[in-house]
């Protein structure tokens, strides 16, 4: 097998795209509508939270961070996807490919950490309501939000720095966007360092937040079963959107991990493309709708801003 070093692989080719004729314009319009809805929905809720002092509480500030991340993640995918749909040659320059990997991976990791922090916030509010204001100070909120962004940015920067110099034996990625695991699979040089770092980083980025989520919700359920009707109502009203968001995120992430790690050649191409895009498209649409409709404060302020 011929060794191809990274300097010679100046671009990658996407193998998941296929000729759909004039239907590409229909798909372009559909994806464009998705992107417009994501931008409008998330920007609306960010503006509502930032402009109203009554929403300058930890729960809403964490939500604001979530919505900003959804704008960031969708912008790392959709403009590129729109260009590729209309293009006849589905290629991307290597530096832009690694930039997209960085954007997609940091988006996913920030999202998961943010959701775990929100579960911790709900745990304090429901299990320790009297100590909540002293426990969740503005300084603590700022530190938690900063860490939820900084940790993935540093971790994924190291991941990219390990993948970029790899010697590659090909340049075809069988997806519709860039993916780090797909690039590493093309390597003909030693990838043990990449695999070890990827495994350690995965453990920290997945199992840490997951343990926190499970612990906090076990405690919340205990309080709900033993607490008053008012406590249960508060838990249901504030935890339902968060739980729905978590389930949606897990669902999308699970299919993306399965598709990356296992042979999916027997699955129809359109279904594989849909599943690979699910957590990058449905989450940024689902969350603004869920929180905008379910949380009465946000819902009423949105109506007032839109309808006057």
XYZ file of C-alpha atoms in Angstrom:
308
model
C 0.000 0.000 0.000
C 1.359 3.435 -0.955
C 2.004 5.735 1.964
C 0.440 9.173 1.532
C 1.513 11.769 4.068
C -0.731 14.569 5.268
C 0.905 17.279 3.169
C -0.108 15.394 -0.014
C -3.721 14.879 1.114
C -4.864 18.418 0.479
C -8.570 17.554 0.332
C -11.099 14.886 1.307
C -13.919 13.484 -0.836
C -17.333 12.628 0.649
C -18.558 9.216 -0.451
C -22.065 9.476 1.012
C -23.339 11.964 -1.569
C -24.983 10.600 -4.698
C -26.651 12.096 -7.754
C -30.301 12.997 -7.070
C -30.765 15.206 -10.117
C -33.098 18.175 -9.688
C -34.153 16.907 -6.242
C -30.987 18.559 -4.914
C -32.784 21.913 -5.098
C -35.634 20.525 -2.983
C -33.165 19.176 -0.397
C -31.357 22.531 -0.478
C -34.618 24.345 0.381
C -35.453 21.846 3.146
C -31.999 22.186 4.756
C -32.147 25.978 4.343
C -35.539 26.053 6.128
C -34.104 23.927 8.942
C -31.188 26.344 9.345
C -33.425 29.454 9.288
C -35.727 27.914 11.932
C -32.722 27.002 14.119
C -31.196 30.479 13.871
C -34.492 32.326 14.452
C -35.611 30.074 17.331
C -32.319 30.119 19.218
C -31.630 33.841 18.628
C -35.157 34.691 19.827
C -34.679 32.828 23.116
C -31.160 34.233 23.645
C -32.511 37.777 23.161
C -35.479 37.125 25.497
C -33.215 35.782 28.260
C -30.588 38.530 27.872
C -33.091 41.412 27.672
C -35.254 40.451 30.672
C -33.717 40.807 34.111
C -36.384 38.490 35.555
C -34.723 35.661 33.601
C -31.217 36.378 34.893
C -31.369 33.285 37.073
C -29.029 30.250 36.925
C -31.523 27.988 35.127
C -32.118 30.509 32.313
C -28.430 31.422 32.030
C -27.578 27.751 31.511
C -30.337 27.636 28.889
C -28.824 30.682 27.186
C -25.474 28.875 27.017
C -27.289 25.867 25.513
C -28.923 27.998 22.810
C -25.642 29.776 21.954
C -24.008 26.362 21.542
C -26.803 25.234 19.216
C -26.199 28.279 17.020
C -22.473 27.495 17.041
C -22.936 23.800 16.179
C -25.491 24.336 13.412
C -23.325 27.074 11.853
C -20.434 24.595 11.797
C -22.569 22.226 9.712
C -25.392 23.832 7.716
C -23.620 26.416 5.482
C -21.144 23.707 4.467
C -23.966 21.201 3.892
C -25.859 23.661 1.679
C -22.788 24.213 -0.495
C -22.184 20.455 -0.812
C -25.808 19.723 -1.829
C -25.573 22.077 -4.818
C -22.010 21.092 -5.719
C -21.211 18.471 -8.363
C -17.841 17.649 -6.773
C -18.179 16.772 -3.078
C -14.748 17.661 -1.758
C -13.391 19.754 1.098
C -9.900 21.129 1.749
C -8.197 19.286 4.618
C -7.869 22.338 6.953
C -11.606 23.095 6.565
C -12.389 19.433 7.232
C -10.503 19.515 10.534
C -12.160 22.837 11.389
C -15.551 21.228 10.881
C -14.556 18.224 13.007
C -13.544 20.656 15.757
C -16.878 22.547 15.537
C -19.046 19.404 15.486
C -17.179 17.658 18.309
C -17.023 20.708 20.577
C -20.746 21.333 19.946
C -21.653 17.776 21.004
C -19.396 17.827 24.079
C -20.507 21.288 25.222
C -24.136 20.208 24.792
C -23.707 17.136 26.983
C -21.755 18.962 29.712
C -24.302 21.788 29.686
C -27.186 19.321 30.067
C -25.395 17.665 33.015
C -24.837 21.059 34.689
C -28.536 21.832 34.209
C -29.428 18.558 35.955
C -27.170 19.586 38.876
C -28.908 22.971 38.982
C -32.348 21.289 39.123
C -31.060 18.948 41.852
C -30.054 21.889 44.050
C -33.311 23.786 43.357
C -35.559 20.803 44.180
C -33.592 18.986 46.898
C -32.140 22.043 48.679
C -34.493 24.962 47.878
C -33.571 26.995 50.989
C -29.826 26.791 50.286
C -30.192 27.203 46.500
C -29.381 30.938 46.284
C -26.282 30.588 48.445
C -25.143 27.418 46.620
C -25.730 28.595 43.044
C -24.149 32.057 43.097
C -23.554 34.183 40.000
C -19.807 33.461 40.260
C -20.442 29.716 40.362
C -22.780 29.975 37.350
C -20.129 31.890 35.370
C -17.422 29.326 36.289
C -19.629 26.349 35.326
C -20.562 27.897 31.964
C -16.918 28.807 31.259
C -15.755 25.262 32.101
C -18.482 23.694 29.954
C -17.000 25.546 26.951
C -13.296 25.573 27.835
C -12.881 21.859 28.589
C -14.258 20.623 25.199
C -12.350 23.336 23.312
C -9.035 22.233 24.838
C -9.824 18.496 24.665
C -10.906 18.594 21.027
C -7.990 20.841 20.035
C -5.649 18.091 21.312
C -7.730 15.483 19.424
C -7.364 17.417 16.145
C -3.647 18.032 16.732
C -3.160 14.248 16.959
C -5.247 13.475 13.854
C -3.980 16.197 11.502
C -0.347 14.926 11.121
C -1.377 11.296 10.454
C -0.099 9.662 7.262
C -3.174 8.690 5.232
C -3.680 5.967 2.621
C -6.793 7.549 1.134
C -9.007 10.602 1.247
C -12.597 9.292 0.947
C -14.896 9.897 3.933
C -18.117 7.892 3.687
C -20.272 10.562 5.311
C -21.851 13.902 4.362
C -19.602 15.854 6.752
C -16.163 15.464 8.314
C -15.711 13.055 11.181
C -12.531 12.410 13.172
C -12.974 8.644 13.404
C -13.432 8.445 9.602
C -10.139 10.322 9.113
C -8.272 8.131 11.620
C -9.548 4.998 9.818
C -7.794 6.256 6.650
C -4.410 6.311 8.423
C -1.649 3.932 7.444
C 0.627 5.232 10.210
C 0.432 4.168 13.859
C -2.776 5.427 15.520
C -2.261 3.983 19.011
C -1.786 7.429 20.570
C -4.978 8.651 18.883
C -6.931 5.613 20.111
C -5.637 5.854 23.684
C -6.279 9.586 23.919
C -9.696 9.189 22.270
C -10.683 6.490 24.768
C -9.504 8.476 27.816
C -11.139 11.679 26.563
C -14.374 9.797 25.785
C -14.456 8.404 29.328
C -14.064 11.858 30.876
C -16.452 13.638 28.489
C -19.172 10.946 28.642
C -19.005 9.082 31.939
C -18.361 12.132 34.146
C -21.488 14.042 33.027
C -23.505 10.794 32.782
C -22.762 9.851 36.415
C -23.727 13.392 37.502
C -27.030 13.193 35.572
C -27.927 9.767 37.005
C -27.009 10.793 40.561
C -28.991 14.051 40.465
C -32.125 12.460 38.993
C -32.069 9.590 41.507
C -31.976 12.218 44.281
C -34.739 14.272 42.592
C -36.976 11.157 42.307
C -36.427 10.349 45.993
C -37.466 13.872 46.998
C -40.508 13.731 44.692
C -41.764 10.453 46.181
C -41.307 11.639 49.755
C -42.069 15.360 49.268
C -45.208 17.449 48.992
C -47.490 17.857 45.970
C -45.979 21.327 45.360
C -42.476 19.829 45.236
C -43.598 17.219 42.711
C -45.272 19.882 40.538
C -42.098 22.009 40.592
C -39.974 18.993 39.661
C -42.266 18.016 36.779
C -42.519 21.551 35.349
C -38.761 22.221 35.377
C -37.401 18.713 34.731
C -39.709 17.592 31.895
C -38.112 19.819 29.192
C -34.645 18.892 30.442
C -35.377 15.154 30.436
C -36.907 15.388 26.954
C -33.796 17.221 25.731
C -31.514 14.602 27.308
C -33.420 11.687 25.738
C -33.380 13.379 22.342
C -29.625 14.015 22.625
C -28.882 10.430 23.737
C -30.998 9.066 20.891
C -29.127 11.091 18.248
C -25.685 10.466 19.758
C -26.308 6.716 20.036
C -27.075 6.378 16.315
C -24.080 8.526 15.377
C -21.709 6.380 17.512
C -23.195 3.126 16.144
C -22.833 4.361 12.566
C -19.218 5.450 13.127
C -18.072 2.240 14.821
C -19.967 -0.513 12.958
C -20.484 -1.543 9.361
C -23.739 0.066 8.199
C -23.455 -0.837 4.501
C -26.655 -2.922 4.708
C -28.641 0.126 5.895
C -30.142 2.309 3.105
C -27.977 5.360 2.351
C -30.775 7.903 2.944
C -31.460 6.436 6.398
C -27.743 6.536 7.264
C -27.532 10.190 6.223
C -30.644 11.034 8.273
C -29.297 9.286 11.381
C -25.865 10.928 11.066
C -27.490 14.386 10.862
C -30.134 13.774 13.534
C -28.311 15.052 16.617
C -26.910 18.035 14.677
C -30.283 19.140 13.292
C -33.079 17.952 15.591
C -31.490 19.044 18.880
C -31.109 22.744 17.890
C -34.750 22.759 16.684
C -36.189 20.611 19.474
C -34.739 22.537 22.437
C -36.020 26.055 21.586
C -39.488 24.611 20.895
C -39.496 22.520 24.064
C -38.258 25.239 26.423
C -40.139 28.024 24.637
C -43.466 26.222 24.949
C -43.034 24.399 28.268
C -41.512 27.136 30.442
C -44.239 29.683 31.194
C -41.901 32.649 31.839
C -40.096 32.244 28.513
C -43.342 31.478 26.668
C -45.112 34.643 27.847
C -42.088 36.880 27.172
C -41.671 35.408 23.661
C -45.329 36.112 22.889
C -44.957 39.673 24.156
C -41.808 40.232 22.050
C -43.310 38.764 18.853
C -46.895 40.047 19.068
C -46.240 43.220 21.080
